[in-house]
């Protein structure tokens, strides 16, 4: 069932940890925010020009994580797992105060963020959520990577396929319905890399904070982490988690069926841009492929769901 009202945290909550790529420790404070504010990052280590709105238009890099930047070049890296946690717990409005450049990676998934948020709980606000309904299929392809969204008025559905030459990862596919499935296996799934890529990534100045405590490392035919995998499809499940975070940067709760093959942060961001640019263009022609849900429609849908 879709909740139609916006939510924020009941009270503030703090956590800290190392950034996966920067290797820097940051302290984070999540604060309740007024309705219609959205997700706002505030770099508290900087005195001014330190506000960055979590928005697809502010994505400045998608190299191994999603980075957002304001017009004064102030950045926050690796926002996607925290934003996915906001989506999954139901947070629409929040201020994220952070005293460094990167969101802590924690255990490599959204599990700890979700547990921290659930401990303080959420409160309902008066404004309604912004939903985006897809009326006609929209595709985006880049080489062997592709993503599409088709109409589904009731929920967000994600069908994801991942293909790796590596034997352990191989071909994995999973399908989830975000508003009704138990998503523990999605938000518990950790980021991953191949052992053979570790040096290459470090040469790019990335993964300075990476360790077996916050990433799955696969070496040829085995997972190096002594505890193994958390679930059978942990690799594709983590890609679904990334996609949830990247889609929520649209500023909407999108309703539709997403099919993604070999995706990644760059594809996700380009896709959100395409969805929203088509919206603008087509609105001018008074013909909508996608539109914001109105209140009446949502309530009708909820009734149908209850009667079914
Ligand atoms: Zn990720």
mmCIF file of C-alpha atoms and ligand atoms in Angstrom:
data_model
loop_
_atom_site.group_PDB
_atom_site.id
_atom_site.type_symbol
_atom_site.label_atom_id
_atom_site.label_comp_id
_atom_site.label_asym_id
_atom_site.label_seq_id
_atom_site.Cartn_x
_atom_site.Cartn_y
_atom_site.Cartn_z
ATOM 1 C CA UNK A 1 0.000 0.000 0.000
ATOM 2 C CA UNK A 2 1.309 3.438 -0.873
ATOM 3 C CA UNK A 3 1.654 5.990 1.914
ATOM 4 C CA UNK A 4 0.728 9.323 0.421
ATOM 5 C CA UNK A 5 2.024 11.721 3.074
ATOM 6 C CA UNK A 6 5.576 12.970 3.429
ATOM 7 C CA UNK A 7 7.655 11.949 6.412
ATOM 8 C CA UNK A 8 10.692 13.131 8.305
ATOM 9 C CA UNK A 9 12.672 11.919 11.316
ATOM 10 C CA UNK A 10 11.125 12.252 14.800
ATOM 11 C CA UNK A 11 14.406 13.606 16.125
ATOM 12 C CA UNK A 12 18.050 13.955 15.190
ATOM 13 C CA UNK A 13 20.411 11.025 14.996
ATOM 14 C CA UNK A 14 24.215 10.794 14.670
ATOM 15 C CA UNK A 15 26.698 8.348 13.255
ATOM 16 C CA UNK A 16 30.242 8.361 11.942
ATOM 17 C CA UNK A 17 32.589 6.259 9.876
ATOM 18 C CA UNK A 18 35.165 6.118 7.127
ATOM 19 C CA UNK A 19 34.470 7.122 3.513
ATOM 20 C CA UNK A 20 35.020 4.291 1.027
ATOM 21 C CA UNK A 21 36.893 6.370 -1.542
ATOM 22 C CA UNK A 22 38.338 9.316 0.411
ATOM 23 C CA UNK A 23 39.406 7.210 3.397
ATOM 24 C CA UNK A 24 38.358 10.178 5.560
ATOM 25 C CA UNK A 25 36.349 9.834 8.744
ATOM 26 C CA UNK A 26 33.179 11.880 8.794
ATOM 27 C CA UNK A 27 30.597 12.627 11.462
ATOM 28 C CA UNK A 28 27.026 12.804 10.221
ATOM 29 C CA UNK A 29 23.966 14.275 11.892
ATOM 30 C CA UNK A 30 20.543 13.612 10.378
ATOM 31 C CA UNK A 31 17.981 16.228 11.336
ATOM 32 C CA UNK A 32 14.226 16.461 10.783
ATOM 33 C CA UNK A 33 13.324 18.860 7.951
ATOM 34 C CA UNK A 34 10.177 20.763 7.044
ATOM 35 C CA UNK A 35 7.803 19.337 4.494
ATOM 36 C CA UNK A 36 8.665 19.826 0.806
ATOM 37 C CA UNK A 37 12.336 20.441 1.717
ATOM 38 C CA UNK A 38 13.590 17.164 0.261
ATOM 39 C CA UNK A 39 17.040 15.815 1.094
ATOM 40 C CA UNK A 40 19.565 18.544 1.874
ATOM 41 C CA UNK A 41 23.257 17.989 2.591
ATOM 42 C CA UNK A 42 25.167 20.577 4.630
ATOM 43 C CA UNK A 43 28.972 20.459 4.840
ATOM 44 C CA UNK A 44 29.554 21.648 8.417
ATOM 45 C CA UNK A 45 33.348 21.765 7.915
ATOM 46 C CA UNK A 46 32.750 24.729 5.580
ATOM 47 C CA UNK A 47 31.439 28.068 6.781
ATOM 48 C CA UNK A 48 29.577 29.153 3.662
ATOM 49 C CA UNK A 49 28.187 27.927 0.334
ATOM 50 C CA UNK A 50 27.956 24.575 2.022
ATOM 51 C CA UNK A 51 24.414 23.473 1.079
ATOM 52 C CA UNK A 52 23.963 20.770 -1.576
ATOM 53 C CA UNK A 53 20.525 19.586 -2.576
ATOM 54 C CA UNK A 54 20.307 15.857 -3.274
ATOM 55 C CA UNK A 55 19.099 16.147 -6.844
ATOM 56 C CA UNK A 56 19.924 14.346 -10.105
ATOM 57 C CA UNK A 57 20.912 17.702 -11.621
ATOM 58 C CA UNK A 58 23.636 18.101 -8.994
ATOM 59 C CA UNK A 59 25.328 14.776 -9.767
ATOM 60 C CA UNK A 60 28.918 15.677 -10.673
ATOM 61 C CA UNK A 61 30.566 12.256 -10.843
ATOM 62 C CA UNK A 62 29.411 8.688 -11.181
ATOM 63 C CA UNK A 63 32.812 7.019 -11.070
ATOM 64 C CA UNK A 64 32.308 4.063 -8.670
ATOM 65 C CA UNK A 65 29.883 6.099 -6.548
ATOM 66 C CA UNK A 66 27.414 8.960 -6.891
ATOM 67 C CA UNK A 67 28.800 12.410 -6.022
ATOM 68 C CA UNK A 68 26.693 15.556 -5.759
ATOM 69 C CA UNK A 69 27.995 19.113 -6.022
ATOM 70 C CA UNK A 70 26.573 22.623 -5.607
ATOM 71 C CA UNK A 71 27.356 25.585 -7.863
ATOM 72 C CA UNK A 72 30.303 26.529 -5.676
ATOM 73 C CA UNK A 73 31.936 23.137 -6.307
ATOM 74 C CA UNK A 74 31.272 21.868 -2.795
ATOM 75 C CA UNK A 75 30.781 18.111 -2.982
ATOM 76 C CA UNK A 76 29.571 15.104 -1.052
ATOM 77 C CA UNK A 77 30.587 11.674 -2.327
ATOM 78 C CA UNK A 78 28.930 8.249 -2.083
ATOM 79 C CA UNK A 79 25.441 9.510 -1.244
ATOM 80 C CA UNK A 80 23.569 6.617 -2.882
ATOM 81 C CA UNK A 81 23.323 4.097 -0.028
ATOM 82 C CA UNK A 82 22.123 6.751 2.432
ATOM 83 C CA UNK A 83 19.573 8.082 -0.061
ATOM 84 C CA UNK A 84 18.365 4.531 -0.745
ATOM 85 C CA UNK A 85 17.917 4.164 3.042
ATOM 86 C CA UNK A 86 15.792 7.346 3.057
ATOM 87 C CA UNK A 87 13.640 5.932 0.259
ATOM 88 C CA UNK A 88 13.248 2.533 1.912
ATOM 89 C CA UNK A 89 12.461 3.820 5.413
ATOM 90 C CA UNK A 90 10.031 6.407 4.004
ATOM 91 C CA UNK A 91 11.944 9.647 4.653
ATOM 92 C CA UNK A 92 11.105 12.473 2.257
ATOM 93 C CA UNK A 93 12.596 15.440 4.096
ATOM 94 C CA UNK A 94 15.899 15.436 5.982
ATOM 95 C CA UNK A 95 18.962 17.582 6.583
ATOM 96 C CA UNK A 96 22.233 15.666 6.426
ATOM 97 C CA UNK A 97 24.963 17.562 8.249
ATOM 98 C CA UNK A 98 28.365 16.126 7.403
ATOM 99 C CA UNK A 99 31.818 17.389 8.423
ATOM 100 C CA UNK A 100 33.783 15.939 5.525
ATOM 101 C CA UNK A 101 33.599 15.092 1.848
ATOM 102 C CA UNK A 102 32.132 11.579 1.890
ATOM 103 C CA UNK A 103 29.213 9.741 3.499
ATOM 104 C CA UNK A 104 30.588 6.891 5.671
ATOM 105 C CA UNK A 105 30.449 3.558 3.896
ATOM 106 C CA UNK A 106 29.539 1.739 7.159
ATOM 107 C CA UNK A 107 29.297 -1.976 6.251
ATOM 108 C CA UNK A 108 29.023 -1.316 2.484
ATOM 109 C CA UNK A 109 25.222 -1.594 2.421
ATOM 110 C CA UNK A 110 22.283 0.475 3.742
ATOM 111 C CA UNK A 111 21.701 -1.862 6.700
ATOM 112 C CA UNK A 112 23.219 0.361 9.400
ATOM 113 C CA UNK A 113 21.563 3.537 8.096
ATOM 114 C CA UNK A 114 18.186 1.821 8.183
ATOM 115 C CA UNK A 115 18.701 0.524 11.693
ATOM 116 C CA UNK A 116 19.787 4.009 12.931
ATOM 117 C CA UNK A 117 16.733 5.635 11.294
ATOM 118 C CA UNK A 118 14.329 2.993 12.597
ATOM 119 C CA UNK A 119 15.576 3.509 16.159
ATOM 120 C CA UNK A 120 14.392 7.142 16.235
ATOM 121 C CA UNK A 121 11.336 6.618 14.021
ATOM 122 C CA UNK A 122 9.521 8.877 11.579
ATOM 123 C CA UNK A 123 6.724 11.378 11.792
ATOM 124 C CA UNK A 124 4.029 12.036 9.243
ATOM 125 C CA UNK A 125 3.856 15.511 7.716
ATOM 126 C CA UNK A 126 0.928 17.371 6.169
ATOM 127 C CA UNK A 127 2.073 17.643 2.546
ATOM 128 C CA UNK A 128 1.628 14.834 0.109
ATOM 129 C CA UNK A 129 4.502 13.000 -1.460
ATOM 130 C CA UNK A 130 5.519 13.701 -5.028
ATOM 131 C CA UNK A 131 4.870 10.627 -7.133
ATOM 132 C CA UNK A 132 5.764 10.267 -10.766
ATOM 133 C CA UNK A 133 3.662 7.963 -12.862
ATOM 134 C CA UNK A 134 4.962 6.578 -16.136
ATOM 135 C CA UNK A 135 2.347 6.465 -18.889
ATOM 136 C CA UNK A 136 4.477 5.113 -21.730
ATOM 137 C CA UNK A 137 7.653 3.084 -21.863
ATOM 138 C CA UNK A 138 10.901 5.071 -21.788
ATOM 139 C CA UNK A 139 14.210 3.432 -22.784
ATOM 140 C CA UNK A 140 17.803 4.412 -22.340
ATOM 141 C CA UNK A 141 20.703 2.422 -23.767
ATOM 142 C CA UNK A 142 24.442 2.898 -23.618
ATOM 143 C CA UNK A 143 26.469 0.139 -25.301
ATOM 144 C CA UNK A 144 25.644 -3.153 -23.593
ATOM 145 C CA UNK A 145 23.908 -1.347 -20.722
ATOM 146 C CA UNK A 146 20.227 -0.621 -20.871
ATOM 147 C CA UNK A 147 17.413 0.563 -18.658
ATOM 148 C CA UNK A 148 13.735 1.132 -19.288
ATOM 149 C CA UNK A 149 10.610 1.993 -17.372
ATOM 150 C CA UNK A 150 7.083 0.897 -18.255
ATOM 151 C CA UNK A 151 3.748 1.823 -16.713
ATOM 152 C CA UNK A 152 2.820 0.354 -13.337
ATOM 153 C CA UNK A 153 0.441 2.600 -11.447
ATOM 154 C CA UNK A 154 0.649 0.925 -8.086
ATOM 155 C CA UNK A 155 4.317 0.650 -7.188
ATOM 156 C CA UNK A 156 7.955 0.729 -8.205
ATOM 157 C CA UNK A 157 9.152 -2.602 -9.506
ATOM 158 C CA UNK A 158 12.784 -3.300 -10.365
ATOM 159 C CA UNK A 159 14.027 -6.148 -12.528
ATOM 160 C CA UNK A 160 17.825 -6.172 -12.732
ATOM 161 C CA UNK A 161 20.292 -8.343 -14.594
ATOM 162 C CA UNK A 162 24.005 -8.356 -13.917
ATOM 163 C CA UNK A 163 26.540 -10.165 -16.123
ATOM 164 C CA UNK A 164 30.131 -10.708 -15.092
ATOM 165 C CA UNK A 165 32.750 -12.960 -16.654
ATOM 166 C CA UNK A 166 33.801 -13.813 -13.120
ATOM 167 C CA UNK A 167 32.557 -17.268 -12.044
ATOM 168 C CA UNK A 168 31.360 -16.262 -8.582
ATOM 169 C CA UNK A 169 29.313 -13.277 -9.754
ATOM 170 C CA UNK A 170 28.322 -14.675 -13.170
ATOM 171 C CA UNK A 171 24.832 -13.849 -14.359
ATOM 172 C CA UNK A 172 22.474 -12.768 -11.627
ATOM 173 C CA UNK A 173 18.931 -11.544 -11.995
ATOM 174 C CA UNK A 174 16.472 -10.404 -9.383
ATOM 175 C CA UNK A 175 13.089 -8.753 -9.350
ATOM 176 C CA UNK A 176 11.585 -6.808 -6.458
ATOM 177 C CA UNK A 177 8.414 -4.873 -5.780
ATOM 178 C CA UNK A 178 9.425 -2.025 -3.543
ATOM 179 C CA UNK A 179 6.184 -1.312 -1.746
ATOM 180 C CA UNK A 180 5.276 -4.857 -0.785
ATOM 181 C CA UNK A 181 8.291 -7.205 -0.775
ATOM 182 C CA UNK A 182 10.502 -7.771 2.232
ATOM 183 C CA UNK A 183 13.577 -5.838 1.122
ATOM 184 C CA UNK A 184 16.025 -6.948 3.807
ATOM 185 C CA UNK A 185 18.128 -8.830 1.248
ATOM 186 C CA UNK A 186 18.349 -5.648 -0.831
ATOM 187 C CA UNK A 187 19.371 -3.195 1.876
ATOM 188 C CA UNK A 188 21.738 -5.702 3.526
ATOM 189 C CA UNK A 189 23.670 -6.273 0.305
ATOM 190 C CA UNK A 190 27.176 -4.818 0.212
ATOM 191 C CA UNK A 191 29.181 -3.100 -2.452
ATOM 192 C CA UNK A 192 31.690 -5.330 -4.229
ATOM 193 C CA UNK A 193 34.739 -5.393 -6.457
ATOM 194 C CA UNK A 194 37.083 -7.843 -8.125
ATOM 195 C CA UNK A 195 40.445 -8.366 -6.428
ATOM 196 C CA UNK A 196 42.166 -7.834 -9.778
ATOM 197 C CA UNK A 197 40.623 -4.323 -9.973
ATOM 198 C CA UNK A 198 41.673 -3.200 -6.488
ATOM 199 C CA UNK A 199 45.069 -1.816 -7.566
ATOM 200 C CA UNK A 200 43.537 -0.106 -10.605
ATOM 201 C CA UNK A 201 40.890 1.579 -8.439
ATOM 202 C CA UNK A 202 43.475 2.669 -5.856
ATOM 203 C CA UNK A 203 45.607 4.187 -8.624
ATOM 204 C CA UNK A 204 42.644 6.442 -9.454
ATOM 205 C CA UNK A 205 42.877 7.706 -5.865
ATOM 206 C CA UNK A 206 39.708 5.824 -4.925
ATOM 207 C CA UNK A 207 38.823 3.110 -2.383
ATOM 208 C CA UNK A 208 41.266 4.515 0.200
ATOM 209 C CA UNK A 209 38.838 3.519 2.941
ATOM 210 C CA UNK A 210 37.931 0.173 1.363
ATOM 211 C CA UNK A 211 38.368 -3.005 3.379
ATOM 212 C CA UNK A 212 36.807 -6.407 3.856
ATOM 213 C CA UNK A 213 34.639 -4.756 6.556
ATOM 214 C CA UNK A 214 32.847 -2.639 3.967
ATOM 215 C CA UNK A 215 33.063 -4.419 0.614
ATOM 216 C CA UNK A 216 32.857 -7.885 -0.833
ATOM 217 C CA UNK A 217 36.078 -8.703 -2.676
ATOM 218 C CA UNK A 218 35.982 -11.497 -5.243
ATOM 219 C CA UNK A 219 39.195 -13.202 -6.318
ATOM 220 C CA UNK A 220 38.659 -15.442 -9.359
ATOM 221 C CA UNK A 221 36.463 -18.247 -8.020
ATOM 222 C CA UNK A 222 36.103 -17.214 -4.399
ATOM 223 C CA UNK A 223 34.829 -14.504 -2.107
ATOM 224 C CA UNK A 224 37.771 -13.357 0.037
ATOM 225 C CA UNK A 225 35.636 -12.135 2.972
ATOM 226 C CA UNK A 226 35.744 -14.900 5.573
ATOM 227 C CA UNK A 227 32.010 -14.606 6.349
ATOM 228 C CA UNK A 228 31.113 -15.163 2.681
ATOM 229 C CA UNK A 229 27.979 -13.675 1.141
ATOM 230 C CA UNK A 230 24.965 -12.418 3.072
ATOM 231 C CA UNK A 231 22.522 -13.737 0.476
ATOM 232 C CA UNK A 232 22.695 -15.740 -2.736
ATOM 233 C CA UNK A 233 22.203 -12.766 -5.050
ATOM 234 C CA UNK A 234 24.120 -10.183 -3.040
ATOM 235 C CA UNK A 235 25.838 -8.710 -6.127
ATOM 236 C CA UNK A 236 22.724 -7.951 -8.140
ATOM 237 C CA UNK A 237 20.867 -6.991 -4.963
ATOM 238 C CA UNK A 238 23.467 -4.324 -4.246
ATOM 239 C CA UNK A 239 23.066 -2.968 -7.779
ATOM 240 C CA UNK A 240 19.314 -2.712 -7.117
ATOM 241 C CA UNK A 241 20.076 -0.770 -3.912
ATOM 242 C CA UNK A 242 22.304 1.652 -5.859
ATOM 243 C CA UNK A 243 19.542 2.119 -8.424
ATOM 244 C CA UNK A 244 16.972 2.888 -5.708
ATOM 245 C CA UNK A 245 19.247 5.655 -4.372
ATOM 246 C CA UNK A 246 19.953 7.054 -7.820
ATOM 247 C CA UNK A 247 16.251 7.040 -8.825
ATOM 248 C CA UNK A 248 15.290 8.888 -5.629
ATOM 249 C CA UNK A 249 17.627 11.707 -6.688
ATOM 250 C CA UNK A 250 14.828 12.502 -9.164
ATOM 251 C CA UNK A 251 13.001 14.079 -6.216
ATOM 252 C CA UNK A 252 10.030 11.812 -6.850
ATOM 253 C CA UNK A 253 8.804 8.432 -5.739
ATOM 254 C CA UNK A 254 8.620 6.931 -9.200
ATOM 255 C CA UNK A 255 5.877 4.430 -10.008
ATOM 256 C CA UNK A 256 6.634 2.042 -12.841
ATOM 257 C CA UNK A 257 8.396 -1.155 -13.827
ATOM 258 C CA UNK A 258 12.124 -0.704 -14.301
ATOM 259 C CA UNK A 259 14.134 -3.263 -16.257
ATOM 260 C CA UNK A 260 17.887 -2.768 -16.098
ATOM 261 C CA UNK A 261 20.709 -4.766 -17.669
ATOM 262 C CA UNK A 262 24.339 -4.142 -16.655
ATOM 263 C CA UNK A 263 23.538 -0.766 -15.136
ATOM 264 C CA UNK A 264 25.609 1.574 -13.046
ATOM 265 C CA UNK A 265 25.545 5.072 -11.573
ATOM 266 C CA UNK A 266 26.217 6.811 -14.905
ATOM 267 C CA UNK A 267 23.408 4.944 -16.664
ATOM 268 C CA UNK A 268 21.057 5.595 -13.741
ATOM 269 C CA UNK A 269 21.748 9.324 -13.730
ATOM 270 C CA UNK A 270 21.393 9.652 -17.511
ATOM 271 C CA UNK A 271 18.122 7.741 -17.311
ATOM 272 C CA UNK A 272 16.656 10.021 -14.646
ATOM 273 C CA UNK A 273 17.692 13.014 -16.766
ATOM 274 C CA UNK A 274 15.953 11.472 -19.763
ATOM 275 C CA UNK A 275 12.751 10.731 -17.848
ATOM 276 C CA UNK A 276 12.503 14.254 -16.518
ATOM 277 C CA UNK A 277 13.550 16.018 -19.709
ATOM 278 C CA UNK A 278 10.910 14.121 -21.687
ATOM 279 C CA UNK A 279 8.435 15.237 -19.100
ATOM 280 C CA UNK A 280 9.302 18.866 -19.702
ATOM 281 C CA UNK A 281 9.253 18.633 -23.481
ATOM 282 C CA UNK A 282 6.102 16.620 -23.699
ATOM 283 C CA UNK A 283 4.218 18.767 -21.237
ATOM 284 C CA UNK A 284 4.667 21.657 -23.633
ATOM 285 C CA UNK A 285 2.884 19.641 -26.298
ATOM 286 C CA UNK A 286 0.130 18.871 -23.843
ATOM 287 C CA UNK A 287 0.798 15.164 -24.085
ATOM 288 C CA UNK A 288 2.317 13.342 -21.152
ATOM 289 C CA UNK A 289 4.310 10.180 -21.168
ATOM 290 C CA UNK A 290 4.797 10.731 -17.502
ATOM 291 C CA UNK A 291 2.991 12.912 -15.031
ATOM 292 C CA UNK A 292 2.813 13.672 -11.386
ATOM 293 C CA UNK A 293 0.200 11.612 -9.653
ATOM 294 C CA UNK A 294 -2.676 13.579 -8.268
ATOM 295 C CA UNK A 295 -4.229 12.872 -4.911
ATOM 296 C CA UNK A 296 -7.464 11.456 -6.264
ATOM 297 C CA UNK A 297 -5.690 8.884 -8.363
ATOM 298 C CA UNK A 298 -3.601 7.581 -5.494
ATOM 299 C CA UNK A 299 -6.594 7.219 -3.224
ATOM 300 C CA UNK A 300 -8.513 5.356 -5.907
ATOM 301 C CA UNK A 301 -5.604 3.043 -6.331
ATOM 302 C CA UNK A 302 -5.349 2.341 -2.636
ATOM 303 C CA UNK A 303 -9.040 1.400 -2.609
ATOM 304 C CA UNK A 304 -8.556 -0.969 -5.488
ATOM 305 C CA UNK A 305 -5.630 -2.560 -3.715
ATOM 306 C CA UNK A 306 -7.662 -3.092 -0.562
ATOM 307 C CA UNK A 307 -10.602 -4.586 -2.465
ATOM 308 C CA UNK A 308 -8.410 -6.907 -4.530
HETATM 309 ZN ZN1 LIG B 1 26.694 0.891 -4.045
#
